[in-house]
Amino acid sequence: MNLLSVRELAVYAQQACVLRELSFELAAGGSLAIIGESGSGKTQAMLALLGLLAPGLRAQGSVRFDGEELIGAPEARLRAVRGAGIAYVWQDALASLNPYLRIGTQLGELLALHQQLRGGAARAEALRLLDAVRLAQPALRLHQYPHELSGGMRQRVMLALALAGAPRLLIADEPTSALDISLRQQIVELLAELRRSHRLALIVITHDLSLVEPLCERSLVLYAGEMMEAAPSAPLLRAPRHPYTQALLRAQPGAALPPQSVLPSIAGSLPPLAPPAARCVFAPRCDRADARCAQQRPDWRVQAQSGWRCHQVPAAADHGGHGAAR
Amino acid sequence: MLNLVLRRLLTGIPTLLLLLTLCFFLMRLAPGGPFDRERSLPPAVETALRAEYHLDESLWQQYRRYLGGIAQGDFGPSFQYEGYRVQELIAAGLPVSLQLGGAALLLALLAGGALAVLAVRKPGGPLDRALMSLTLLGICLPNYVVAPLLVLLFALTLGWLPAGGWQPGQWRDLVLPVAALALPQIAYIARILRSSLLETLAAPYIRAARARGLSESRVLLVHAIKPALLPLISYLGPAAAALLTGSVVIEQVFGIPGLGRYFVQAALNRDYTLVLGVVTLYGALVLLCNLLVDLAYGALDPRQRAA
Amino acid sequence: MSLLRRLPRSAQLALLLLMLLALAAMLVPLLSPYACDQIDFGGVWSAPPGLQAAHWLGTDSLGRDLLVRGFCGARVSLLVGLVGTLVALLIGVSYGALAGYFAGRLDALMMRVVDVLYALPFMFLVIVLMALFGRHFLLLFVALGAVLWLDMARLVRGQTLALREREFVAAARLAGLSELQILRRHILPNLAGVVIVYATLTVPQVILVESFISFLGLGVQEPLTSWGVLINDGAREMQSSIWPLLIPCLLLLLTLLCLNLIGEALRAALEPQVRR
């Protein structure tokens, strides 16, 4: 049985569709990157897992964690999963740490809640966790407030808080977007290391494709709330099938470009939220779109370990090196 | 922190001086004097009295004499209560007013806080809406309306509690005046705390705390309460002052021998020194409240402490 | 008018009620056979309400019609509320707009003055003022305005500080308008939203303060009357009859409730615009 099984998860805001038919499986210790622009619905999807959607948003479909259905589960059950089963590392570490409480207080309450540790044992475990996330001078940090730490240190504290519940799945939402480039590398390495040492399954939400390969075996590309493509990370990044994934790769600043050339971008912008459409959501911005794309929603096609949703990429045609990735 | 206290003392003294000066000359500008009676006094007696109280000196001399006295802790003789110094009258009335105001503030904080916490459990829900309507009503019922109504109901109709009076150690005397003083404040506090709690509960770190599996009451009472208290605390400075002014009415309605009751009488009788003494005292109390607010701010918000 | 329609039903109802109340305050004393301070020696002394009686709501202990007196009090209380707010508005808006618009050292100085004034126990000063100088109607307005303009000044100053950084102000300056012209034509109209909301919420405050002072016996004087005076009279007589207390209390409560409802609704309707 897989650790996490998401089937046809959808998120609605009144009539508008924020997320549609999201499905994926994650084995214990497995890893997945969810790739998409901001507004593509990737964060809402993860909030729906934890039952933390903002008021006015509602989730449909099925999410099974460790065999237990989470969509529509009572609040008490969800609370038991939050932190202890699934830990969430928020995008903005500064905003996500309570500015009014010491680091030690915030760690201590989680250790008491999830691991029944108090007093000296809790302090020892807190120090161990801060050490595990490679935070220098852990004893000092316990007495400090979030605003007294640097951005990188706060990110490490966030990770320590996530580990405090001894979770089995860690969801990291843009774990490096607020950090500068040298710290970024350190956090990526730390995430990979923690995954091994704590036997974590990992979901990384990102628009930064450079995080994908070092951290995640599989990837899933979201656009405007729709799954565009899912595949093992290496072939997805090297030989993307979907026109959107291809465009996304071209728009990465890291891509090899001739000097002096203009950075490519994807023309147009995300469509506004709307009721589920009977067309390909990417069609208005797609350079390969034809009449069919504007009138009919493509089916999800599956071939081997990959899947995609595009009229222009037929299942029969083998698009390059996917065979090798198997 | 010491810095803040010192700075406040340094700005507080000129403020009080300004208040004192303003009041002093304002009162002397007003027609009438402390020795006006229905039947005017014989001229010789009046002259003697005026000389005794130094009213025959120039205004400037009187002002300097008064300030000189204050510097030595003497607020002068009362014109109305013969043989008493102002500080003696204040020492008699202040504890009563403080007791009344303190009890009302405590009640208002506890009840208002509880109502706010109840209301935010389900924002927009039936309980929230009922409580908010109720507190709106509370805001519209000033304590001089509440006081007679409470007396009418609990003292005159039901006979449960005394309609007035004040004997030391009699808690039954306290109930109605404290309730009348506190009720409007309960409403204000509940509304302010509710809206600041709602705002805080929308913060990202609250969502993050929920995502870590914390219970709703822990989120509310540990994570949200400190930031939510900040707006309430800035309200409490003026509110404490409002409780003090409110006690002017309450003391009159219930016949309580506090400072407020002295005050109105003193102003009507041109008891210059007593009025000045009480106004200065209240001014100092307001300044003190504001200082306490700032100190509490620093204690609650670690980011303020650093600055 | 579209703003009116955007308000919630409760606020619309409150507005209607308030207008009816004001209308009644104007008409009832005119149309009634009794004058505000007319003493009916044969009149029933505070009987329970009844339409058959000569006095619908009975009379007070002096034989004055309670209904008529209630609305006579309404005249004064509402008028004081309006004029007092206007005074506070006038001082507060001009002070705040000047401080905010010219910013810098002038602003710092002007706001320092406000800070100092805030620290004064104003209600006590008003009490002293009223007790010393007698109960002039005019003085009451001045006193009320003097107390309540501080909040308005702070609010307006904050808004103005934000507005003066906006592009249309820079554009007006480039177009050669003088500072005062800019202030009058571009800043003040943009302050309207905040000012309207705040003024609506100031009216009940003024009414409260006025009745507080009148309750102490320092405000409005016979033959004029206001709700504060009536409540005080009623409280003194409540052992013989509750109506002289209840009627002005209810009128006051109703008015404040309506004003607060309207104010809150206006705030909700206008504030997003104000922030933008």
CSV table of C-alpha atoms in Angstrom, one decimal, chain A residues 47 50 52 79 82-83 86 88 90 95-102 106 109-110 113-114 145 147 158 161, chain B residues 204-216 218 222-224 226-227 230 300-303 305-306:
chain,number,residue,atom,x,y,z
A,47,LEU,CA,-3.6,22.5,1.8
A,50,LEU,CA,-4.3,18.6,5.4
A,52,LEU,CA,-6.5,23.5,5.7
A,79,ARG,CA,-5.2,17.1,13.6
A,82,ARG,CA,-1.1,17.2,10.8
A,83,GLY,CA,2.4,17.5,12.1
A,86,ILE,CA,2.3,14.9,7.3
A,88,TYR,CA,4.4,21.1,6.0
A,90,TRP,CA,5.9,26.8,4.5
A,95,ALA,CA,5.6,34.8,8.2
A,96,SER,CA,5.1,31.2,9.3
A,97,LEU,CA,6.9,31.4,12.6
A,98,ASN,CA,5.0,33.0,15.4
A,99,PRO,CA,6.9,36.3,16.0
A,100,TYR,CA,5.7,36.5,19.6
A,101,LEU,CA,7.0,33.1,20.8
A,102,ARG,CA,10.6,31.9,21.3
A,106,GLN,CA,7.4,26.7,19.5
A,109,GLU,CA,4.8,22.6,22.3
A,110,LEU,CA,5.1,20.3,19.3
A,113,LEU,CA,2.0,17.3,21.7
A,114,HIS,CA,3.4,14.7,19.3
A,145,TYR,CA,12.7,35.0,18.6
A,147,HIS,CA,13.1,38.0,14.0
A,158,MET,CA,11.0,25.6,10.1
A,161,LEU,CA,9.5,22.2,13.6
B,204,PRO,CA,0.2,32.8,8.0
B,205,TYR,CA,1.8,31.7,11.3
B,206,ILE,CA,-1.6,30.7,12.6
B,207,ARG,CA,-2.2,28.5,9.6
B,208,ALA,CA,1.2,27.1,10.0
B,209,ALA,CA,0.5,26.3,13.7
B,210,ARG,CA,-2.7,24.5,12.7
B,211,ALA,CA,-0.8,22.6,10.1
B,212,ARG,CA,1.5,21.3,12.8
B,213,GLY,CA,-1.4,19.6,14.5
B,214,LEU,CA,-2.1,22.1,17.4
B,215,SER,CA,-5.6,22.1,18.8
B,216,GLU,CA,-7.8,25.1,18.1
B,218,ARG,CA,-4.0,26.0,21.9
B,222,VAL,CA,-1.0,30.5,22.9
B,223,HIS,CA,-0.4,31.6,19.4
B,224,ALA,CA,-3.1,34.2,18.7
B,226,LYS,CA,-0.4,37.9,22.3
B,227,PRO,CA,-0.7,39.7,19.0
B,230,LEU,CA,-2.0,44.6,21.4
B,300,LEU,CA,4.2,41.4,24.6
B,301,ASP,CA,6.0,42.1,21.3
B,302,PRO,CA,9.6,40.9,21.2
B,303,ARG,CA,10.2,43.0,18.1
B,305,ARG,CA,11.7,45.2,22.8
B,306,ALA,CA,14.7,45.2,20.4
